[in-house]
Amino acid sequence: MRTRLTKLKSRRMDNLDASENAFFSRQLELTKTRTYDRKYPNLQARNFVPLDPELDNAVETIRLRSYTNVGIAKLIASYADDLPRADVKTDEATFSVKSIGTSYGYNLQEIRSAQRAGVAIDQKKAAAARRATEVVIDRVLALGDAATGLTGLLNVPNALSYTVPADGTGASALWSAKTPALIIRDMVGICEHIVTQTSEIESPNMLLMPRAQFTRIRTTRFDVSSDKTILDWFKAQYPGVAVEPWYRMTGAGAGGLDRMMAYSMSPDHMQGAVPQEFEQLPVQERGLEFIVPCHARVGGVQCYYPLSVAYGDGI
């Protein structure tokens, strides 16, 4: 691979003269720099899962080891020789890392026209390649990828399931059919579900929900005699739990139901794998077109403590 890239770097672009070649090289370098720094705020998965900073771009498999204490101790007589045994059980799990590829290019006439006009070559193609790559990374971090076995934030294996009570109007679980008191009960319920199911070992610090439900709790007063909203009341009682909207929660539950999710957003509990951010490889000449291959790598989300995650569907 390295030899091939070296050949590509040293390859003379026969279709361009010296001045055109120099112009294209300078413009492409500028395009790469500007495009790499572009931001896409509507791709939010990176905001909701910490990324693992220790992974390098050569990693093919992520291997996780977990240790469980096993065995017992008991009260014994002074001369007892049948002491029970305690030990440590080791489990391993592996996660694969996959490559993402795309490309963009300029034809001979586009380069010459830009040079003759004294204008920069169009950056929209490079931006489109960056955008396409970021869309895949965002989707995999959120939903995983069934075809390659990658896991995302919204389908953590062995996570807890919180049953949203169907006691709203018409025996509905939907928040649109519930009073503020019942909505708060549901928000508290999913958080406390993690606490009780783990014997108070785990507690969430993040609560995600669809935008519509978030808007409801942010704008609906808890009581007609108070200016506090449902969200104000919850934050007062659970100051350590951030509440955020995310469009991917809409229809993310079983059967396409809207989902809320409580979890511990901490690198000690889960991490996303993006070993290689978006990169642009040396330009390749193909006939009258100059192609820029683009590459990235992603490994989904690894949750070290699945019981620190709870999903509640049907809100």
PDB file of C-alpha atoms in Angstrom:
ATOM      1  CA  MET A   1       0.000   0.000   0.000  1.00  0.00           C
ATOM      2  CA  ARG A   2       2.799   2.408   0.946  1.00  0.00           C
ATOM      3  CA  THR A   3       4.663   1.676  -2.289  1.00  0.00           C
ATOM      4  CA  ARG A   4       1.504   2.330  -4.296  1.00  0.00           C
ATOM      5  CA  LEU A   5       0.921   5.654  -2.553  1.00  0.00           C
ATOM      6  CA  THR A   6       4.549   6.651  -3.141  1.00  0.00           C
ATOM      7  CA  LYS A   7       4.144   5.934  -6.834  1.00  0.00           C
ATOM      8  CA  LEU A   8       0.951   7.979  -6.903  1.00  0.00           C
ATOM      9  CA  LYS A   9       2.642  10.895  -5.197  1.00  0.00           C
ATOM     10  CA  SER A  10       5.569  10.887  -7.611  1.00  0.00           C
ATOM     11  CA  ARG A  11       3.427  10.345 -10.686  1.00  0.00           C
ATOM     12  CA  ARG A  12       3.518  13.314 -13.093  1.00  0.00           C
ATOM     13  CA  MET A  13       0.135  14.628 -14.174  1.00  0.00           C
ATOM     14  CA  ASP A  14       0.708  14.423 -17.916  1.00  0.00           C
ATOM     15  CA  ASN A  15      -2.530  16.193 -18.788  1.00  0.00           C
ATOM     16  CA  LEU A  16      -1.477  19.394 -16.989  1.00  0.00           C
ATOM     17  CA  ASP A  17       1.351  21.717 -17.886  1.00  0.00           C
ATOM     18  CA  ALA A  18       3.744  22.963 -15.189  1.00  0.00           C
ATOM     19  CA  SER A  19       1.784  26.087 -14.247  1.00  0.00           C
ATOM     20  CA  GLU A  20      -1.536  24.254 -14.194  1.00  0.00           C
ATOM     21  CA  ASN A  21      -0.045  21.500 -12.093  1.00  0.00           C
ATOM     22  CA  ALA A  22       1.327  23.991  -9.571  1.00  0.00           C
ATOM     23  CA  PHE A  23      -1.997  25.848  -9.448  1.00  0.00           C
ATOM     24  CA  PHE A  24      -3.973  22.642  -8.917  1.00  0.00           C
ATOM     25  CA  SER A  25      -1.630  21.407  -6.191  1.00  0.00           C
ATOM     26  CA  ARG A  26      -1.864  24.682  -4.252  1.00  0.00           C
ATOM     27  CA  GLN A  27      -5.634  24.881  -4.620  1.00  0.00           C
ATOM     28  CA  LEU A  28      -6.169  21.254  -3.610  1.00  0.00           C
ATOM     29  CA  GLU A  29      -4.041  21.704  -0.507  1.00  0.00           C
ATOM     30  CA  LEU A  30      -6.091  24.773   0.445  1.00  0.00           C
ATOM     31  CA  THR A  31      -9.319  22.901  -0.206  1.00  0.00           C
ATOM     32  CA  LYS A  32      -8.245  20.020   2.029  1.00  0.00           C
ATOM     33  CA  THR A  33      -7.338  22.348   4.886  1.00  0.00           C
ATOM     34  CA  ARG A  34     -10.552  24.336   4.760  1.00  0.00           C
ATOM     35  CA  THR A  35     -12.773  21.306   4.333  1.00  0.00           C
ATOM     36  CA  TYR A  36     -11.228  19.438   7.265  1.00  0.00           C
ATOM     37  CA  ASP A  37     -12.267  22.229   9.622  1.00  0.00           C
ATOM     38  CA  ARG A  38     -15.913  22.342   8.592  1.00  0.00           C
ATOM     39  CA  LYS A  39     -18.524  21.711  11.289  1.00  0.00           C
ATOM     40  CA  TYR A  40     -21.834  19.888  10.975  1.00  0.00           C
ATOM     41  CA  PRO A  41     -23.891  20.644  14.104  1.00  0.00           C
ATOM     42  CA  ASN A  42     -26.900  18.532  13.107  1.00  0.00           C
ATOM     43  CA  LEU A  43     -24.806  15.346  13.334  1.00  0.00           C
ATOM     44  CA  GLN A  44     -24.971  14.939  17.089  1.00  0.00           C
ATOM     45  CA  ALA A  45     -23.875  11.410  17.964  1.00  0.00           C
ATOM     46  CA  ARG A  46     -20.418  12.645  18.959  1.00  0.00           C
ATOM     47  CA  ASN A  47     -22.102  14.911  21.529  1.00  0.00           C
ATOM     48  CA  PHE A  48     -23.709  11.979  23.314  1.00  0.00           C
ATOM     49  CA  VAL A  49     -20.917   9.399  23.504  1.00  0.00           C
ATOM     50  CA  PRO A  50     -17.288  10.050  24.513  1.00  0.00           C
ATOM     51  CA  LEU A  51     -14.745   8.863  21.942  1.00  0.00           C
ATOM     52  CA  ASP A  52     -11.832   6.593  22.831  1.00  0.00           C
ATOM     53  CA  PRO A  53      -8.646   8.692  22.437  1.00  0.00           C
ATOM     54  CA  GLU A  54      -6.311   5.690  22.692  1.00  0.00           C
ATOM     55  CA  LEU A  55      -7.211   4.058  19.378  1.00  0.00           C
ATOM     56  CA  ASP A  56      -4.863   4.528  16.430  1.00  0.00           C
ATOM     57  CA  ASN A  57      -5.654   4.155  12.756  1.00  0.00           C
ATOM     58  CA  ALA A  58      -3.952   0.746  12.494  1.00  0.00           C
ATOM     59  CA  VAL A  59      -6.352  -1.030  14.867  1.00  0.00           C
ATOM     60  CA  GLU A  60      -8.481  -3.757  13.292  1.00  0.00           C
ATOM     61  CA  THR A  61     -10.149  -5.201  16.388  1.00  0.00           C
ATOM     62  CA  ILE A  62     -10.982  -3.774  19.806  1.00  0.00           C
ATOM     63  CA  ARG A  63     -10.613  -6.370  22.549  1.00  0.00           C
ATOM     64  CA  LEU A  64     -12.188  -5.760  25.955  1.00  0.00           C
ATOM     65  CA  ARG A  65     -11.532  -7.773  29.089  1.00  0.00           C
ATOM     66  CA  SER A  66     -13.849  -7.796  32.099  1.00  0.00           C
ATOM     67  CA  TYR A  67     -13.171  -9.355  35.476  1.00  0.00           C
ATOM     68  CA  THR A  68     -15.778 -10.769  37.841  1.00  0.00           C
ATOM     69  CA  ASN A  69     -15.172 -11.789  41.431  1.00  0.00           C
ATOM     70  CA  VAL A  70     -16.410 -15.334  42.101  1.00  0.00           C
ATOM     71  CA  GLY A  71     -16.456 -17.574  45.158  1.00  0.00           C
ATOM     72  CA  ILE A  72     -17.493 -17.058  48.760  1.00  0.00           C
ATOM     73  CA  ALA A  73     -16.147 -16.684  52.272  1.00  0.00           C
ATOM     74  CA  LYS A  74     -17.764 -18.096  55.410  1.00  0.00           C
ATOM     75  CA  LEU A  75     -17.415 -18.262  59.148  1.00  0.00           C
ATOM     76  CA  ILE A  76     -15.054 -21.075  60.125  1.00  0.00           C
ATOM     77  CA  ALA A  77     -13.860 -22.971  63.200  1.00  0.00           C
ATOM     78  CA  SER A  78     -10.417 -22.238  64.609  1.00  0.00           C
ATOM     79  CA  TYR A  79      -8.813 -25.367  63.064  1.00  0.00           C
ATOM     80  CA  ALA A  80     -10.822 -25.536  59.852  1.00  0.00           C
ATOM     81  CA  ASP A  81      -8.946 -26.659  56.731  1.00  0.00           C
ATOM     82  CA  ASP A  82     -11.820 -26.607  54.227  1.00  0.00           C
ATOM     83  CA  LEU A  83     -11.589 -22.923  53.348  1.00  0.00           C
ATOM     84  CA  PRO A  84     -13.843 -21.836  50.490  1.00  0.00           C
ATOM     85  CA  ARG A  85     -12.143 -20.507  47.389  1.00  0.00           C
ATOM     86  CA  ALA A  86     -12.418 -17.040  45.906  1.00  0.00           C
ATOM     87  CA  ASP A  87     -11.184 -16.255  42.408  1.00  0.00           C
ATOM     88  CA  VAL A  88     -11.542 -13.929  39.458  1.00  0.00           C
ATOM     89  CA  LYS A  89     -13.365 -14.849  36.240  1.00  0.00           C
ATOM     90  CA  THR A  90     -12.151 -13.248  33.020  1.00  0.00           C
ATOM     91  CA  ASP A  91     -14.393 -12.576  30.017  1.00  0.00           C
ATOM     92  CA  GLU A  92     -13.391 -11.171  26.648  1.00  0.00           C
ATOM     93  CA  ALA A  93     -15.362  -9.412  23.956  1.00  0.00           C
ATOM     94  CA  THR A  94     -14.118  -8.253  20.571  1.00  0.00           C
ATOM     95  CA  PHE A  95     -15.389  -5.458  18.356  1.00  0.00           C
ATOM     96  CA  SER A  96     -14.370  -4.922  14.761  1.00  0.00           C
ATOM     97  CA  VAL A  97     -13.342  -1.646  13.144  1.00  0.00           C
ATOM     98  CA  LYS A  98     -14.498  -0.881   9.612  1.00  0.00           C
ATOM     99  CA  SER A  99     -13.300   1.522   6.943  1.00  0.00           C
ATOM    100  CA  ILE A 100     -15.398   4.225   5.303  1.00  0.00           C
ATOM    101  CA  GLY A 101     -14.535   5.307   1.778  1.00  0.00           C
ATOM    102  CA  THR A 102     -15.614   7.976  -0.681  1.00  0.00           C
ATOM    103  CA  SER A 103     -13.946  10.273  -3.204  1.00  0.00           C
ATOM    104  CA  TYR A 104     -14.315  13.430  -5.238  1.00  0.00           C
ATOM    105  CA  GLY A 105     -12.611  14.781  -8.328  1.00  0.00           C
ATOM    106  CA  TYR A 106     -12.022  17.566 -10.815  1.00  0.00           C
ATOM    107  CA  ASN A 107     -11.740  17.166 -14.544  1.00  0.00           C
ATOM    108  CA  LEU A 108      -9.090  18.785 -16.685  1.00  0.00           C
ATOM    109  CA  GLN A 109     -11.295  21.565 -17.965  1.00  0.00           C
ATOM    110  CA  GLU A 110     -12.492  22.555 -14.470  1.00  0.00           C
ATOM    111  CA  ILE A 111      -8.893  22.994 -13.338  1.00  0.00           C
ATOM    112  CA  ARG A 112      -7.901  25.020 -16.391  1.00  0.00           C
ATOM    113  CA  SER A 113     -10.993  27.202 -16.211  1.00  0.00           C
ATOM    114  CA  ALA A 114     -10.340  27.983 -12.556  1.00  0.00           C
ATOM    115  CA  GLN A 115      -6.727  28.897 -13.292  1.00  0.00           C
ATOM    116  CA  ARG A 116      -7.560  31.093 -16.273  1.00  0.00           C
ATOM    117  CA  ALA A 117     -10.226  32.932 -14.269  1.00  0.00           C
ATOM    118  CA  GLY A 118      -7.891  33.309 -11.300  1.00  0.00           C
ATOM    119  CA  VAL A 119     -10.410  31.802  -8.889  1.00  0.00           C
ATOM    120  CA  ALA A 120     -10.165  28.973  -6.385  1.00  0.00           C
ATOM    121  CA  ILE A 121     -11.379  25.568  -7.439  1.00  0.00           C
ATOM    122  CA  ASP A 122     -14.813  24.681  -6.082  1.00  0.00           C
ATOM    123  CA  GLN A 123     -14.672  23.330  -2.520  1.00  0.00           C
ATOM    124  CA  LYS A 124     -18.181  21.956  -2.592  1.00  0.00           C
ATOM    125  CA  LYS A 125     -17.051  18.561  -3.874  1.00  0.00           C
ATOM    126  CA  ALA A 126     -14.552  18.156  -1.051  1.00  0.00           C
ATOM    127  CA  ALA A 127     -17.151  19.341   1.454  1.00  0.00           C
ATOM    128  CA  ALA A 128     -19.612  16.789   0.091  1.00  0.00           C
ATOM    129  CA  ALA A 129     -17.088  13.990   0.608  1.00  0.00           C
ATOM    130  CA  ARG A 130     -16.472  15.122   4.168  1.00  0.00           C
ATOM    131  CA  ARG A 131     -20.179  15.367   4.813  1.00  0.00           C
ATOM    132  CA  ALA A 132     -20.867  11.901   3.395  1.00  0.00           C
ATOM    133  CA  THR A 133     -18.217  10.405   5.674  1.00  0.00           C
ATOM    134  CA  GLU A 134     -19.503  12.216   8.764  1.00  0.00           C
ATOM    135  CA  VAL A 135     -23.031  11.004   8.047  1.00  0.00           C
ATOM    136  CA  VAL A 136     -21.833   7.387   8.146  1.00  0.00           C
ATOM    137  CA  ILE A 137     -19.857   7.947  11.365  1.00  0.00           C
ATOM    138  CA  ASP A 138     -22.872   9.594  13.005  1.00  0.00           C
ATOM    139  CA  ARG A 139     -25.191   6.765  11.937  1.00  0.00           C
ATOM    140  CA  VAL A 140     -22.872   4.022  13.167  1.00  0.00           C
ATOM    141  CA  LEU A 141     -22.248   5.716  16.529  1.00  0.00           C
ATOM    142  CA  ALA A 142     -26.020   6.111  16.957  1.00  0.00           C
ATOM    143  CA  LEU A 143     -27.442   2.913  15.471  1.00  0.00           C
ATOM    144  CA  GLY A 144     -24.505   0.615  14.803  1.00  0.00           C
ATOM    145  CA  ASP A 145     -24.520  -1.460  11.631  1.00  0.00           C
ATOM    146  CA  ALA A 146     -26.258  -4.812  11.517  1.00  0.00           C
ATOM    147  CA  ALA A 147     -24.426  -5.989   8.391  1.00  0.00           C
ATOM    148  CA  THR A 148     -21.000  -5.639  10.014  1.00  0.00           C
ATOM    149  CA  GLY A 149     -22.039  -6.354  13.618  1.00  0.00           C
ATOM    150  CA  LEU A 150     -21.244  -2.876  14.931  1.00  0.00           C
ATOM    151  CA  THR A 151     -23.194  -1.615  17.947  1.00  0.00           C
ATOM    152  CA  GLY A 152     -24.475   1.927  18.440  1.00  0.00           C
ATOM    153  CA  LEU A 153     -25.675   4.032  21.347  1.00  0.00           C
ATOM    154  CA  LEU A 154     -29.317   3.152  20.721  1.00  0.00           C
ATOM    155  CA  ASN A 155     -28.918  -0.637  20.642  1.00  0.00           C
ATOM    156  CA  VAL A 156     -26.530  -1.498  23.469  1.00  0.00           C
ATOM    157  CA  PRO A 157     -26.771  -5.278  24.084  1.00  0.00           C
ATOM    158  CA  ASN A 158     -28.101  -6.353  27.495  1.00  0.00           C
ATOM    159  CA  ALA A 159     -29.182  -2.824  28.448  1.00  0.00           C
ATOM    160  CA  LEU A 160     -32.090  -2.358  30.858  1.00  0.00           C
ATOM    161  CA  SER A 161     -35.642  -1.896  29.605  1.00  0.00           C
ATOM    162  CA  TYR A 162     -37.972   0.460  31.462  1.00  0.00           C
ATOM    163  CA  THR A 163     -41.676  -0.124  30.946  1.00  0.00           C
ATOM    164  CA  VAL A 164     -43.400   3.220  30.504  1.00  0.00           C
ATOM    165  CA  PRO A 165     -46.737   3.022  32.362  1.00  0.00           C
ATOM    166  CA  ALA A 166     -49.785   3.242  30.095  1.00  0.00           C
ATOM    167  CA  ASP A 167     -51.884   5.327  32.478  1.00  0.00           C
ATOM    168  CA  GLY A 168     -52.487   8.442  30.416  1.00  0.00           C
ATOM    169  CA  THR A 169     -55.773   9.389  28.798  1.00  0.00           C
ATOM    170  CA  GLY A 170     -57.222   6.317  27.095  1.00  0.00           C
ATOM    171  CA  ALA A 171     -54.703   4.050  28.846  1.00  0.00           C
ATOM    172  CA  SER A 172     -51.933   5.559  26.730  1.00  0.00           C
ATOM    173  CA  ALA A 173     -48.209   5.686  27.508  1.00  0.00           C
ATOM    174  CA  LEU A 174     -47.738   8.725  25.254  1.00  0.00           C
ATOM    175  CA  TRP A 175     -46.674  11.918  26.990  1.00  0.00           C
ATOM    176  CA  SER A 176     -49.139  13.831  24.828  1.00  0.00           C
ATOM    177  CA  ALA A 177     -51.869  11.992  26.779  1.00  0.00           C
ATOM    178  CA  LYS A 178     -50.358  12.462  30.240  1.00  0.00           C
ATOM    179  CA  THR A 179     -50.441  15.111  32.923  1.00  0.00           C
ATOM    180  CA  PRO A 180     -47.221  16.897  33.967  1.00  0.00           C
ATOM    181  CA  ALA A 181     -47.122  14.802  37.133  1.00  0.00           C
ATOM    182  CA  LEU A 182     -47.210  11.554  35.154  1.00  0.00           C
ATOM    183  CA  ILE A 183     -44.530  12.764  32.734  1.00  0.00           C
ATOM    184  CA  ILE A 184     -42.248  13.612  35.653  1.00  0.00           C
ATOM    185  CA  ARG A 185     -43.010  10.193  37.123  1.00  0.00           C
ATOM    186  CA  ASP A 186     -41.792   8.603  33.871  1.00  0.00           C
ATOM    187  CA  MET A 187     -38.586  10.697  33.804  1.00  0.00           C
ATOM    188  CA  VAL A 188     -37.817   9.866  37.402  1.00  0.00           C
ATOM    189  CA  GLY A 189     -38.836   6.254  36.838  1.00  0.00           C
ATOM    190  CA  ILE A 190     -36.298   5.476  34.127  1.00  0.00           C
ATOM    191  CA  CYS A 191     -33.474   7.085  36.104  1.00  0.00           C
ATOM    192  CA  GLU A 192     -34.367   5.267  39.303  1.00  0.00           C
ATOM    193  CA  HIS A 193     -34.762   2.020  37.354  1.00  0.00           C
ATOM    194  CA  ILE A 194     -31.005   2.020  36.740  1.00  0.00           C
ATOM    195  CA  VAL A 195     -30.289   2.821  40.378  1.00  0.00           C
ATOM    196  CA  THR A 196     -32.507   0.075  41.781  1.00  0.00           C
ATOM    197  CA  GLN A 197     -31.598  -2.606  39.222  1.00  0.00           C
ATOM    198  CA  THR A 198     -27.880  -2.161  39.982  1.00  0.00           C
ATOM    199  CA  SER A 199     -28.320  -1.939  43.772  1.00  0.00           C
ATOM    200  CA  GLU A 200     -27.289   1.728  43.652  1.00  0.00           C
ATOM    201  CA  ILE A 201     -24.019   0.973  41.881  1.00  0.00           C
ATOM    202  CA  GLU A 202     -24.989   2.912  38.783  1.00  0.00           C
ATOM    203  CA  SER A 203     -26.802   6.203  38.299  1.00  0.00           C
ATOM    204  CA  PRO A 204     -27.402   8.060  35.017  1.00  0.00           C
ATOM    205  CA  ASN A 205     -26.162  11.524  34.143  1.00  0.00           C
ATOM    206  CA  MET A 206     -27.887  11.870  30.754  1.00  0.00           C
ATOM    207  CA  LEU A 207     -31.509  11.590  29.636  1.00  0.00           C
ATOM    208  CA  LEU A 208     -32.232  11.714  25.899  1.00  0.00           C
ATOM    209  CA  MET A 209     -35.626  12.023  24.241  1.00  0.00           C
ATOM    210  CA  PRO A 210     -37.212  13.125  20.945  1.00  0.00           C
ATOM    211  CA  ARG A 211     -37.483  16.832  20.182  1.00  0.00           C
ATOM    212  CA  ALA A 212     -41.303  16.872  20.486  1.00  0.00           C
ATOM    213  CA  GLN A 213     -41.258  15.422  24.006  1.00  0.00           C
ATOM    214  CA  PHE A 214     -38.401  17.732  25.003  1.00  0.00           C
ATOM    215  CA  THR A 215     -40.354  20.746  23.785  1.00  0.00           C
ATOM    216  CA  ARG A 216     -43.342  19.592  25.815  1.00  0.00           C
ATOM    217  CA  ILE A 217     -41.428  19.359  29.108  1.00  0.00           C
ATOM    218  CA  ARG A 218     -39.581  22.631  28.389  1.00  0.00           C
ATOM    219  CA  THR A 219     -42.723  24.655  27.734  1.00  0.00           C
ATOM    220  CA  THR A 220     -45.398  23.001  29.908  1.00  0.00           C
ATOM    221  CA  ARG A 221     -45.835  24.323  33.422  1.00  0.00           C
ATOM    222  CA  PHE A 222     -45.749  21.715  36.157  1.00  0.00           C
ATOM    223  CA  ASP A 223     -48.561  23.439  38.007  1.00  0.00           C
ATOM    224  CA  VAL A 224     -50.926  26.238  37.012  1.00  0.00           C
ATOM    225  CA  SER A 225     -49.918  28.151  40.143  1.00  0.00           C
ATOM    226  CA  SER A 226     -46.189  28.014  39.321  1.00  0.00           C
ATOM    227  CA  ASP A 227     -43.945  29.353  36.568  1.00  0.00           C
ATOM    228  CA  LYS A 228     -41.738  26.249  36.747  1.00  0.00           C
ATOM    229  CA  THR A 229     -41.925  23.898  33.814  1.00  0.00           C
ATOM    230  CA  ILE A 230     -41.717  20.108  33.932  1.00  0.00           C
ATOM    231  CA  LEU A 231     -38.054  20.386  32.939  1.00  0.00           C
ATOM    232  CA  ASP A 232     -37.369  22.977  35.671  1.00  0.00           C
ATOM    233  CA  TRP A 233     -38.839  20.663  38.287  1.00  0.00           C
ATOM    234  CA  PHE A 234     -36.851  17.663  37.101  1.00  0.00           C
ATOM    235  CA  LYS A 235     -33.567  19.591  37.019  1.00  0.00           C
ATOM    236  CA  ALA A 236     -34.168  20.839  40.543  1.00  0.00           C
ATOM    237  CA  GLN A 237     -34.595  17.273  41.789  1.00  0.00           C
ATOM    238  CA  TYR A 238     -31.894  15.696  39.585  1.00  0.00           C
ATOM    239  CA  PRO A 239     -29.261  18.391  38.997  1.00  0.00           C
ATOM    240  CA  GLY A 240     -26.684  15.835  37.922  1.00  0.00           C
ATOM    241  CA  VAL A 241     -28.780  14.541  35.002  1.00  0.00           C
ATOM    242  CA  ALA A 242     -28.590  16.477  31.733  1.00  0.00           C
ATOM    243  CA  VAL A 243     -31.737  16.372  29.588  1.00  0.00           C
ATOM    244  CA  GLU A 244     -31.214  16.707  25.841  1.00  0.00           C
ATOM    245  CA  PRO A 245     -33.296  16.301  22.665  1.00  0.00           C
ATOM    246  CA  TRP A 246     -32.072  14.149  19.802  1.00  0.00           C
ATOM    247  CA  TYR A 247     -33.972  13.563  16.593  1.00  0.00           C
ATOM    248  CA  ARG A 248     -32.753   9.961  16.431  1.00  0.00           C
ATOM    249  CA  MET A 249     -34.871   9.107  19.483  1.00  0.00           C
ATOM    250  CA  THR A 250     -37.995   9.603  17.364  1.00  0.00           C
ATOM    251  CA  GLY A 251     -39.149   6.149  16.309  1.00  0.00           C
ATOM    252  CA  ALA A 252     -36.040   4.486  17.764  1.00  0.00           C
ATOM    253  CA  GLY A 253     -37.972   2.164  20.061  1.00  0.00           C
ATOM    254  CA  ALA A 254     -39.461  -1.267  19.462  1.00  0.00           C
ATOM    255  CA  GLY A 255     -42.087  -1.166  16.738  1.00  0.00           C
ATOM    256  CA  GLY A 256     -41.098   2.359  15.753  1.00  0.00           C
ATOM    257  CA  LEU A 257     -42.182   3.911  19.058  1.00  0.00           C
ATOM    258  CA  ASP A 258     -40.536   7.059  20.387  1.00  0.00           C
ATOM    259  CA  ARG A 259     -37.782   6.277  22.872  1.00  0.00           C
ATOM    260  CA  MET A 260     -36.181   7.931  25.868  1.00  0.00           C
ATOM    261  CA  MET A 261     -32.814   6.797  27.118  1.00  0.00           C
ATOM    262  CA  ALA A 262     -31.099   7.242  30.475  1.00  0.00           C
ATOM    263  CA  TYR A 263     -27.437   6.357  30.809  1.00  0.00           C
ATOM    264  CA  SER A 264     -24.068   7.245  32.245  1.00  0.00           C
ATOM    265  CA  MET A 265     -22.239   9.272  29.604  1.00  0.00           C
ATOM    266  CA  SER A 266     -18.761   8.653  30.924  1.00  0.00           C
ATOM    267  CA  PRO A 267     -15.655   7.165  29.275  1.00  0.00           C
ATOM    268  CA  ASP A 268     -15.529   4.756  32.213  1.00  0.00           C
ATOM    269  CA  HIS A 269     -18.865   3.326  31.073  1.00  0.00           C
ATOM    270  CA  MET A 270     -18.882   3.625  27.281  1.00  0.00           C
ATOM    271  CA  GLN A 271     -16.774   4.913  24.417  1.00  0.00           C
ATOM    272  CA  GLY A 272     -17.212   5.402  20.717  1.00  0.00           C
ATOM    273  CA  ALA A 273     -14.525   4.208  18.322  1.00  0.00           C
ATOM    274  CA  VAL A 274     -13.372   6.506  15.514  1.00  0.00           C
ATOM    275  CA  PRO A 275      -9.729   5.417  15.093  1.00  0.00           C
ATOM    276  CA  GLN A 276      -9.317   7.407  11.890  1.00  0.00           C
ATOM    277  CA  GLU A 277     -11.008  10.725  11.290  1.00  0.00           C
ATOM    278  CA  PHE A 278     -11.764  11.887   7.766  1.00  0.00           C
ATOM    279  CA  GLU A 279      -8.583  11.996   5.673  1.00  0.00           C
ATOM    280  CA  GLN A 280      -7.853  12.784   2.039  1.00  0.00           C
ATOM    281  CA  LEU A 281      -5.262  10.662   0.244  1.00  0.00           C
ATOM    282  CA  PRO A 282      -2.931  11.728  -2.584  1.00  0.00           C
ATOM    283  CA  VAL A 283      -4.636  12.689  -5.824  1.00  0.00           C
ATOM    284  CA  GLN A 284      -4.934  10.006  -8.520  1.00  0.00           C
ATOM    285  CA  GLU A 285      -5.110  10.709 -12.241  1.00  0.00           C
ATOM    286  CA  ARG A 286      -7.703   8.748 -14.203  1.00  0.00           C
ATOM    287  CA  GLY A 287      -7.961   9.813 -17.819  1.00  0.00           C
ATOM    288  CA  LEU A 288      -8.935  13.478 -17.832  1.00  0.00           C
ATOM    289  CA  GLU A 289     -10.072  13.489 -14.208  1.00  0.00           C
ATOM    290  CA  PHE A 290      -8.129  13.873 -10.978  1.00  0.00           C
ATOM    291  CA  ILE A 291      -9.610  11.831  -8.136  1.00  0.00           C
ATOM    292  CA  VAL A 292      -9.043  12.433  -4.410  1.00  0.00           C
ATOM    293  CA  PRO A 293      -9.780   9.243  -2.395  1.00  0.00           C
ATOM    294  CA  CYS A 294     -11.140   9.857   1.122  1.00  0.00           C
ATOM    295  CA  HIS A 295     -11.032   7.500   4.069  1.00  0.00           C
ATOM    296  CA  ALA A 296     -12.076   7.124   7.717  1.00  0.00           C
ATOM    297  CA  ARG A 297     -12.545   4.275  10.203  1.00  0.00           C
ATOM    298  CA  VAL A 298     -15.259   3.587  12.763  1.00  0.00           C
ATOM    299  CA  GLY A 299     -15.932   0.853  15.307  1.00  0.00           C
ATOM    300  CA  GLY A 300     -19.307   1.770  16.782  1.00  0.00           C
ATOM    301  CA  VAL A 301     -19.883   2.100  20.537  1.00  0.00           C
ATOM    302  CA  GLN A 302     -18.488  -0.157  23.245  1.00  0.00           C
ATOM    303  CA  CYS A 303     -20.521  -0.126  26.473  1.00  0.00           C
ATOM    304  CA  TYR A 304     -18.534  -1.532  29.388  1.00  0.00           C
ATOM    305  CA  TYR A 305     -21.466  -1.581  31.823  1.00  0.00           C
ATOM    306  CA  PRO A 306     -24.734  -2.314  29.961  1.00  0.00           C
ATOM    307  CA  LEU A 307     -26.806  -2.009  33.143  1.00  0.00           C
ATOM    308  CA  SER A 308     -25.881   1.668  33.268  1.00  0.00           C
ATOM    309  CA  VAL A 309     -28.152   2.112  30.226  1.00  0.00           C
ATOM    310  CA  ALA A 310     -31.962   2.008  30.179  1.00  0.00           C
ATOM    311  CA  TYR A 311     -34.394   2.436  27.296  1.00  0.00           C
ATOM    312  CA  GLY A 312     -38.014   3.475  27.728  1.00  0.00           C
ATOM    313  CA  ASP A 313     -40.235   3.110  24.641  1.00  0.00           C
ATOM    314  CA  GLY A 314     -43.647   4.502  23.870  1.00  0.00           C
ATOM    315  CA  ILE A 315     -43.454   8.077  25.195  1.00  0.00           C
TER     316      ILE A 315
END
